[in-house]
Coordinates of C-alpha atoms and ligand atoms in Angstrom, one line a residue:
M213 CA 48.1 -13.1 61.1
P214 CA 50.0 -11.3 63.4
A215 CA 48.3 -11.7 67.1
R216 CA 47.7 -8.6 68.9
P217 CA 48.1 -7.8 72.4
G218 CA 44.3 -8.7 72.8
E219 CA 44.8 -12.2 70.9
Y220 CA 46.6 -13.6 74.1
A221 CA 44.0 -13.6 76.8
P222 CA 42.0 -15.0 75.4
A223 CA 43.8 -18.7 74.5
L224 CA 46.0 -18.2 78.2
A225 CA 42.4 -17.5 80.4
R226 CA 41.2 -21.6 78.5
A227 CA 45.7 -22.6 79.6
Q228 CA 45.1 -21.6 82.9
E229 CA 41.6 -23.2 83.2
H230 CA 42.7 -26.3 81.7
A231 CA 45.6 -26.5 83.9
N232 CA 43.6 -25.3 86.9
R233 CA 41.7 -28.2 85.8
W234 CA 43.9 -30.8 85.8
I235 CA 46.1 -29.9 89.6
D236 CA 43.1 -30.2 91.1
S237 CA 41.7 -33.6 89.2
L238 CA 45.7 -34.8 91.0
P239 CA 44.1 -36.2 93.9
S240 CA 41.9 -38.4 92.7
R241 CA 42.3 -39.6 88.9
P242 CA 44.3 -42.7 88.8
I243 CA 48.1 -42.1 88.2
G244 CA 48.9 -43.7 84.6
P245 CA 47.7 -42.6 81.0
R246 CA 44.2 -44.3 80.6
Q247 CA 45.6 -44.7 76.9
D248 CA 48.6 -45.7 75.7
A249 CA 51.3 -44.3 73.2
E250 CA 49.1 -45.5 69.6
Q251 CA 45.4 -44.9 70.1
L252 CA 47.1 -41.4 71.9
L253 CA 48.6 -40.9 68.1
A254 CA 45.3 -41.9 66.3
R255 CA 44.1 -39.2 68.3
F256 CA 46.3 -36.7 67.0
S257 CA 46.5 -38.7 64.1
M258 CA 44.4 -35.6 61.5
P259 CA 45.7 -33.6 58.1
L260 CA 47.4 -30.5 59.0
Q261 CA 44.3 -27.9 57.6
E262 CA 44.7 -24.7 55.2
L263 CA 43.4 -22.2 57.7
P264 CA 44.3 -20.8 60.7
I265 CA 42.8 -22.1 64.1
D266 CA 41.0 -19.7 66.9
A267 CA 44.3 -19.6 69.5
A268 CA 41.6 -20.4 72.2
A269 CA 40.6 -23.0 70.1
V270 CA 44.1 -24.5 69.6
V271 CA 44.4 -24.6 73.2
D272 CA 41.2 -26.1 74.2
E273 CA 41.3 -28.6 71.4
L274 CA 44.8 -29.5 72.5
A275 CA 43.6 -30.8 76.3
R276 CA 40.8 -32.8 75.0
L277 CA 43.1 -34.8 72.8
A278 CA 45.8 -35.0 75.6
E279 CA 43.5 -35.6 78.8
P280 CA 43.6 -39.3 78.5
G281 CA 47.3 -40.1 77.9
L282 CA 48.5 -38.1 80.6
M283 CA 50.6 -39.9 83.1
A284 CA 50.3 -38.3 87.3
I285 CA 53.4 -37.5 87.8
P286 CA 52.6 -34.8 89.2
A287 CA 51.2 -36.3 92.1
G288 CA 52.1 -36.9 95.1
R289 CA 50.9 -40.7 94.5
F290 CA 53.6 -40.9 91.2
F291 CA 56.8 -42.8 92.6
G292 CA 57.8 -43.6 88.7
W293 CA 61.6 -43.5 87.9
V294 CA 63.2 -40.2 89.9
M295 CA 60.7 -37.8 89.0
G296 CA 58.9 -35.0 91.2
G297 CA 57.0 -32.7 91.0
T298 CA 56.4 -29.1 90.1
L299 CA 56.2 -26.2 93.2
P300 CA 53.5 -23.8 93.0
A301 CA 55.7 -20.9 92.8
A302 CA 58.4 -22.6 89.9
M303 CA 55.2 -22.9 87.7
A304 CA 53.7 -19.8 87.9
A305 CA 57.3 -18.2 87.1
D306 CA 58.1 -21.5 83.8
W307 CA 54.5 -19.2 82.8
L308 CA 56.0 -15.5 83.0
V309 CA 58.7 -17.7 81.0
S310 CA 57.3 -17.8 78.3
A311 CA 55.2 -14.6 78.2
W312 CA 58.5 -12.4 79.2
D313 CA 60.5 -14.9 75.7
Q314 CA 64.0 -13.6 76.7
N315 CA 66.7 -15.1 75.3
A316 CA 68.7 -16.2 77.9
A317 CA 71.5 -16.5 76.0
L318 CA 73.6 -12.2 77.5
R319 CA 73.9 -10.9 80.1
Y320 CA 73.5 -7.0 77.6
A321 CA 70.1 -8.4 76.0
T322 CA 67.9 -10.1 78.6
P323 CA 69.9 -8.7 82.4
A324 CA 66.3 -9.3 84.3
T325 CA 66.3 -13.1 83.5
A326 CA 70.6 -12.6 84.0
A327 CA 70.6 -11.6 87.5
A328 CA 67.5 -13.8 88.1
E329 CA 69.9 -17.1 87.3
E330 CA 73.0 -15.8 88.5
I331 CA 71.6 -14.7 92.3
A332 CA 69.8 -18.8 92.2
G333 CA 72.9 -19.9 91.4
R334 CA 74.8 -18.8 93.9
W335 CA 72.3 -19.6 96.4
L336 CA 72.0 -22.7 95.7
L337 CA 76.1 -23.4 95.9
D338 CA 75.5 -21.7 99.3
L339 CA 72.7 -24.5 100.1
L340 CA 74.4 -27.3 98.4
G341 CA 78.1 -25.9 100.1
L342 CA 80.2 -25.7 97.5
P343 CA 82.4 -23.5 96.2
A344 CA 81.5 -19.7 95.9
G345 CA 83.5 -19.3 93.5
A346 CA 81.9 -21.9 91.0
D347 CA 80.3 -21.2 87.6
V348 CA 77.1 -22.3 87.5
G349 CA 74.7 -22.9 84.3
F350 CA 71.3 -24.6 83.8
T351 CA 71.1 -27.2 81.4
T352 CA 68.4 -29.2 79.8
G353 CA 69.0 -32.0 82.7
A354 CA 71.3 -34.1 84.7
T355 CA 72.5 -35.6 81.8
G356 CA 73.6 -31.5 80.3
S357 CA 75.0 -31.4 82.8
N358 CA 77.3 -34.5 83.1
F359 CA 78.2 -33.6 79.5
V360 CA 78.8 -29.5 81.6
G361 CA 80.9 -30.9 83.7
L362 CA 83.0 -34.3 82.0
A363 CA 83.6 -31.6 78.8
A364 CA 85.2 -29.5 81.1
A365 CA 87.3 -32.3 83.0
R366 CA 88.0 -33.0 79.4
Q367 CA 89.7 -30.1 78.4
F368 CA 91.6 -29.2 81.7
V369 CA 92.9 -33.0 81.6
L370 CA 94.6 -32.9 78.5
D371 CA 95.3 -29.0 78.3
G372 CA 97.5 -31.0 81.4
V373 CA 99.2 -32.9 78.9
G374 CA 100.4 -30.3 76.3
W375 CA 97.5 -31.5 74.5
D376 CA 95.0 -28.1 72.9
I377 CA 91.7 -29.8 72.5
A378 CA 90.3 -26.5 70.6
A379 CA 92.9 -26.2 68.5
E380 CA 93.5 -29.9 68.2
G381 CA 90.4 -31.9 68.6
L382 CA 90.9 -35.1 69.5
S383 CA 92.1 -37.4 66.8
G384 CA 95.4 -38.1 68.1
S385 CA 95.1 -36.8 71.5
P386 CA 96.6 -39.2 74.3
R387 CA 94.2 -41.6 75.5
I388 CA 91.9 -40.4 78.4
N389 CA 91.2 -43.0 81.1
V390 CA 87.4 -42.4 83.0
F391 CA 86.9 -44.6 85.8
V392 CA 83.3 -44.2 87.0
G393 CA 81.0 -46.8 89.1
R394 CA 79.8 -50.1 88.6
D395 CA 76.8 -48.8 89.3
R396 CA 76.4 -45.1 87.2
H397 CA 73.8 -43.6 85.5
A398 CA 73.1 -44.8 82.3
S399 CA 73.5 -41.0 81.1
V400 CA 77.5 -41.0 82.3
D401 CA 77.6 -43.1 79.2
L402 CA 75.7 -41.3 76.8
V403 CA 78.1 -38.2 77.8
L404 CA 81.0 -39.9 77.2
K405 CA 79.9 -40.7 73.8
Y406 CA 79.4 -37.2 72.6
L407 CA 82.7 -36.3 73.9
G408 CA 83.6 -38.9 72.0
L409 CA 86.0 -40.7 75.0
G410 CA 84.9 -44.0 75.2
R411 CA 83.5 -46.4 76.5
P412 CA 85.1 -45.5 81.0
I413 CA 87.1 -48.6 82.8
E414 CA 84.6 -49.6 85.2
V415 CA 85.5 -49.8 88.9
A416 CA 84.1 -52.5 92.1
A417 CA 81.0 -50.9 93.6
D418 CA 79.6 -52.3 97.2
A419 CA 76.6 -54.3 97.9
Q420 CA 74.3 -50.2 97.6
G421 CA 76.5 -49.4 95.0
C422 CA 79.3 -47.0 96.0
L423 CA 82.2 -47.1 94.3
I424 CA 85.0 -48.5 96.6
P425 CA 87.7 -46.5 97.0
G426 CA 90.4 -49.2 97.5
A427 CA 89.7 -50.7 94.0
L428 CA 89.8 -47.6 92.6
A429 CA 93.1 -46.8 93.3
E430 CA 93.9 -50.0 91.9
T431 CA 91.5 -49.8 89.3
M432 CA 93.8 -45.9 88.8
D433 CA 97.0 -47.4 89.4
A434 CA 97.2 -50.2 86.9
V435 CA 96.7 -47.7 83.2
S436 CA 98.5 -43.9 83.4
G437 CA 97.5 -40.7 81.1
P438 CA 95.0 -37.8 82.0
A439 CA 92.4 -39.1 83.9
I440 CA 89.1 -38.3 84.9
V441 CA 86.7 -40.3 87.6
C442 CA 82.9 -39.6 87.5
L443 CA 81.4 -40.0 91.0
Q444 CA 77.8 -40.4 92.0
A445 CA 75.4 -38.9 94.6
G446 CA 72.6 -40.7 94.8
N447 CA 72.4 -44.0 93.4
L448 CA 69.2 -44.7 91.5
H449 CA 69.0 -47.9 92.9
S450 CA 70.0 -47.0 96.6
G451 CA 70.2 -43.6 97.1
A452 CA 73.0 -43.7 98.7
S453 CA 76.5 -41.5 97.3
D454 CA 80.1 -42.3 96.0
P455 CA 82.8 -41.3 99.8
F456 CA 83.2 -38.3 98.1
T457 CA 86.7 -37.1 100.6
E458 CA 88.6 -40.9 100.7
A459 CA 87.7 -40.7 96.3
A460 CA 88.2 -37.4 95.9
A461 CA 92.5 -37.8 97.1
L462 CA 92.8 -41.2 95.9
A463 CA 91.6 -38.9 92.6
H464 CA 93.3 -35.9 93.1
G465 CA 96.9 -38.0 94.2
R466 CA 96.6 -38.8 90.7
G467 CA 95.6 -36.4 88.2
A468 CA 92.0 -37.0 87.9
W469 CA 89.5 -34.6 87.5
V470 CA 86.6 -35.3 89.5
H471 CA 82.7 -34.5 88.7
V472 CA 79.9 -35.5 90.0
D473 CA 76.6 -37.2 89.1
G474 CA 74.1 -35.8 91.7
A475 CA 71.1 -36.1 89.9
F476 CA 68.4 -36.1 92.0
G477 CA 71.7 -37.2 95.3
L478 CA 73.3 -34.0 95.7
W479 CA 70.3 -32.7 97.0
A480 CA 71.1 -34.5 100.7
A481 CA 73.7 -32.0 100.8
A482 CA 70.8 -28.3 101.4
S483 CA 69.8 -31.2 104.8
R484 CA 71.8 -30.9 108.2
T485 CA 70.2 -34.1 108.8
H486 CA 71.4 -36.1 105.6
R487 CA 74.2 -34.5 104.9
H488 CA 76.4 -36.5 105.9
L489 CA 75.8 -38.4 103.4
V490 CA 77.9 -36.6 100.6
E491 CA 80.5 -35.7 103.4
G492 CA 83.1 -34.3 101.1
L493 CA 81.1 -33.0 97.7
A494 CA 83.2 -29.8 98.4
D495 CA 85.8 -31.5 97.1
C496 CA 85.5 -32.6 94.0
D497 CA 86.1 -30.2 91.1
S498 CA 82.2 -30.2 88.5
W499 CA 79.0 -31.4 90.0
A500 CA 75.7 -32.1 87.5
T501 CA 72.4 -32.0 89.3
D502 CA 68.7 -31.3 87.6
A503 CA 66.6 -28.9 90.1
H504 CA 63.4 -30.9 88.2
K505 CA 64.2 -33.4 89.9
T506 CA 64.1 -32.6 94.2
L507 CA 63.6 -29.1 94.2
N508 CA 60.6 -29.7 91.5
V509 CA 60.7 -27.5 89.1
P510 CA 59.2 -28.1 85.6
Y511 CA 61.6 -30.1 82.6
D512 CA 63.6 -29.3 81.8
C513 CA 66.0 -27.6 84.4
G514 CA 69.2 -29.3 85.5
V515 CA 72.5 -27.3 86.8
A516 CA 76.0 -27.6 86.0
I517 CA 78.7 -27.0 88.6
V518 CA 82.4 -26.0 87.4
S519 CA 85.0 -25.0 90.4
R520 CA 87.2 -23.4 87.8
P521 CA 84.7 -20.6 86.2
Q522 CA 87.8 -20.2 83.2
V523 CA 87.8 -24.0 81.9
V524 CA 84.1 -23.7 81.2
R525 CA 84.0 -20.5 79.6
S526 CA 86.4 -21.7 77.6
V527 CA 85.2 -24.8 76.5
F528 CA 81.6 -22.9 75.8
G529 CA 82.7 -19.4 74.8
V530 CA 83.4 -18.0 71.5
H531 CA 84.7 -14.7 70.5
T532 CA 82.8 -13.6 67.0
S533 CA 82.6 -10.4 67.0
Y534 CA 78.1 -10.1 67.1
L535 CA 77.7 -10.8 70.3
V536 CA 78.0 -8.1 72.2
R537 CA 80.1 -10.0 75.2
D538 CA 80.9 -8.8 79.1
D539 CA 84.1 -9.7 79.0
H540 CA 83.6 -8.7 83.1
G541 CA 82.5 -10.5 86.8
P542 CA 80.6 -13.5 86.5
G543 CA 80.2 -14.8 82.8
D544 CA 77.7 -15.0 80.0
P545 CA 74.6 -17.4 80.7
F546 CA 76.2 -19.4 76.9
E547 CA 79.5 -19.5 78.7
K548 CA 78.2 -22.1 81.2
V549 CA 76.5 -23.8 78.9
P550 CA 75.9 -25.9 75.6
E551 CA 73.5 -23.8 73.6
F552 CA 73.7 -20.0 73.1
S553 CA 69.4 -19.1 72.4
R554 CA 67.0 -21.2 75.5
R555 CA 64.8 -19.6 77.8
A556 CA 65.8 -18.8 80.6
R557 CA 65.0 -21.6 83.0
G558 CA 67.5 -20.8 85.8
V559 CA 64.1 -18.7 86.6
P560 CA 61.7 -21.0 88.0
V561 CA 64.6 -22.2 90.2
W562 CA 65.1 -19.0 91.7
A563 CA 61.3 -18.9 92.5
A564 CA 61.2 -21.9 93.8
L565 CA 63.7 -21.4 96.1
R566 CA 62.4 -17.6 96.2
S567 CA 58.8 -19.5 97.7
L568 CA 61.4 -22.2 100.2
G569 CA 63.0 -20.3 101.8
T570 CA 66.6 -21.8 103.1
S571 CA 63.8 -24.0 106.1
G572 CA 62.3 -25.5 103.5
V573 CA 64.9 -26.4 101.5
E574 CA 65.9 -27.8 103.6
D575 CA 62.3 -29.4 105.0
L576 CA 61.5 -30.3 101.4
V577 CA 64.7 -33.0 101.1
D578 CA 64.0 -34.0 104.9
G579 CA 61.2 -35.0 103.9
L580 CA 61.1 -36.6 100.7
V581 CA 63.1 -39.5 103.1
A582 CA 61.0 -39.5 105.8
R583 CA 58.7 -40.3 103.2
A584 CA 61.1 -43.0 102.1
Q585 CA 61.4 -44.7 105.8
S586 CA 57.8 -45.1 106.3
F587 CA 57.4 -46.9 102.9
A588 CA 60.8 -49.0 103.9
Q589 CA 59.2 -49.2 107.4
A590 CA 55.8 -50.5 106.4
L591 CA 56.9 -53.0 103.8
A592 CA 59.4 -55.0 105.8
A593 CA 56.7 -55.7 108.4
M594 CA 54.4 -56.9 105.6
P595 CA 55.7 -60.6 105.6
G596 CA 56.5 -62.0 102.0
V597 CA 58.7 -58.5 101.6
E598 CA 61.5 -57.7 101.6
V599 CA 64.0 -54.3 101.1
V600 CA 66.5 -54.7 99.1
N601 CA 68.4 -51.1 100.5
E602 CA 69.0 -49.6 102.6
V603 CA 67.6 -46.8 102.8
V604 CA 69.6 -44.0 103.5
F605 CA 67.3 -41.5 101.6
T606 CA 64.9 -41.2 99.1
Q607 CA 64.2 -44.8 97.0
V608 CA 63.2 -47.7 98.4
C609 CA 63.7 -51.1 95.9
V610 CA 61.6 -53.7 97.1
G611 CA 61.8 -57.7 96.5
F612 CA 58.8 -59.9 96.8
G613 CA 60.5 -63.9 96.6
S614 CA 61.1 -64.3 93.3
D615 CA 61.1 -62.1 90.4
E616 CA 58.6 -63.8 89.2
R617 CA 55.8 -62.0 92.0
T618 CA 58.3 -58.7 92.0
R619 CA 56.8 -58.5 88.6
R620 CA 53.1 -59.6 88.4
I621 CA 53.3 -56.9 91.5
T622 CA 54.1 -54.7 90.0
E623 CA 51.5 -54.7 87.3
H624 CA 48.9 -55.0 89.4
I625 CA 50.4 -51.6 91.1
I626 CA 50.3 -50.3 87.6
A627 CA 46.3 -51.4 86.6
D628 CA 45.0 -50.4 90.3
G629 CA 46.1 -46.4 89.4
T630 CA 46.5 -46.0 92.8
A631 CA 49.9 -45.1 92.8
W632 CA 52.4 -45.7 89.5
M633 CA 56.3 -46.4 90.9
S634 CA 59.0 -48.7 89.0
G635 CA 59.9 -51.7 88.2
S636 CA 63.3 -52.6 87.5
H637 CA 66.4 -54.8 87.7
W638 CA 68.7 -54.1 90.6
A639 CA 71.7 -56.1 92.5
G640 CA 70.9 -59.2 90.4
R641 CA 67.5 -59.6 90.7
D642 CA 64.0 -57.8 89.7
I643 CA 62.1 -55.4 92.5
L644 CA 60.1 -53.3 92.6
R645 CA 61.2 -49.6 93.8
I646 CA 59.3 -46.4 95.2
S647 CA 61.6 -43.6 94.5
V648 CA 60.1 -40.4 96.6
S649 CA 60.5 -36.6 94.6
N650 CA 57.3 -35.3 94.9
F651 CA 57.3 -31.8 98.1
S652 CA 53.8 -33.0 97.7
T653 CA 53.2 -36.5 98.9
D654 CA 52.4 -36.8 102.7
E655 CA 52.0 -39.3 104.7
H656 CA 48.1 -39.9 104.1
D657 CA 49.8 -40.8 99.9
V658 CA 52.1 -42.9 101.9
Q659 CA 49.1 -44.8 103.1
A660 CA 47.0 -45.5 100.0
A661 CA 50.0 -46.4 98.2
L662 CA 51.4 -49.1 100.9
A663 CA 47.5 -49.9 100.5
A664 CA 48.0 -50.7 96.5
V665 CA 50.7 -52.2 98.2
E666 CA 48.7 -54.7 100.0
R667 CA 46.0 -55.1 97.6
A668 CA 48.5 -56.2 94.4
M669 CA 50.0 -58.9 96.9
A670 CA 46.8 -60.8 97.6
A671 CA 44.8 -59.8 93.5
C672 CA 48.2 -62.0 93.0
D673 CA 48.3 -65.1 95.3
L674 CA 44.7 -65.5 94.3
R675 CA 46.5 -66.1 90.4
Ligands
PLP275 C1 67.6 -38.5 86.1 C2 69.6 -38.7 86.4 C3 69.5 -38.2 85.0 C4 69.9 -38.0 84.8 O1 68.5 -36.8 84.1 P1 68.1 -36.3 83.2 O2 67.7 -34.7 84.5 O3 67.0 -37.1 82.6 O4 68.6 -35.8 82.3 C5 71.0 -39.2 85.6 N1 72.1 -39.9 86.8 C6 70.6 -40.0 87.5 C7 71.3 -40.3 88.9 C8 69.7 -40.0 87.4 O5 68.9 -39.8 88.5

């Protein structure tokens, strides 16, 4: 059943109509899904029929089936986890990426998407104040980017002790000690598992979850051998960042590679007002960030940045005769990420940056922080409410007296539907976490969400 060019138009038109309807519903719809995973499974549950169905009809059916199970993540009143919405230019570019259907592995084969991604990469290095000669790869997310940075680190530090991991593998290799802050993101541990590096060595952190440099020195001095230090820009709960200047100097003085997990916090570097939070970032060796969080491009899009291109390319590059390699200059896209074939997920990054400009990126970051501060100020003024973290970036953690009351209020907020916020556990207590990650969140959204918090408190106290 070969589709001819004209046969795409009706299905795409239906998709566009459903997309517009979804986006138009965001300001007024309840944020949470109306049905749960089991109910959705029942809706989708049907045997695969024998005969083909028209593409436009399939799109209509999909939209109808999915509707009650969609979470309004792109809405301005969604504050769960750290997620972010989607900028119009990025969403439209993402559609084009699907229509173009380029395999983004090779410069030779798909020069247009390779060029857009290369330029997006250069813009990112410039915006984030990172070394211009670094390699930029587009991954599925910060987990994938942590994988890239820590894989480069593993190769580099083993090379330093004369162990060729590409030839010999890890069996019998010297042990690598990986040092992480006590309050790192779980994806770091996951990636260390992928890489065969085992459990990391924890370093003490302060009340905001930031690694303590003196503790890093002490912990590193207690063991010997090749070392990797994994720092963090943007703690999931406090939004605070590790002290890069001091920690990187200590780590480098002890021969370590320094990687930074900056899934959302790296973007502080793009703001003149907030860049002090990540001072010393450029002293490190590799960086992981997400574009699908703070930059507000669609899933899935992470950015992996490595200061030494030859290291990352020797980890992920291959030389096989059927691939027409580009041996000069920037290197092929596949040499910077774990995948060969992939969608051109860096193109929406190009579109997002082009649509915002440098001042727009700065306004985006500053706006998120301003909204978080509005939340913090208003919440701190409410009786019985405690803002638990120092609100320096986009994250606000709130306690409502007891853990029990905090959990009940969180449930009420989610059931109310006006706003969506995650419950979490941090600094030894249950909290409500508000993450401001969506470019479209405005003061009106903040006020509506605060009113929902007040309603939840009142409802909870009535019981
Ligand atoms: C979200 C996040 C990650 C994981 O990123 P994914 O894009 O979900 O893979 C890692 N570290 C931090 C600090 C994060 O906030």
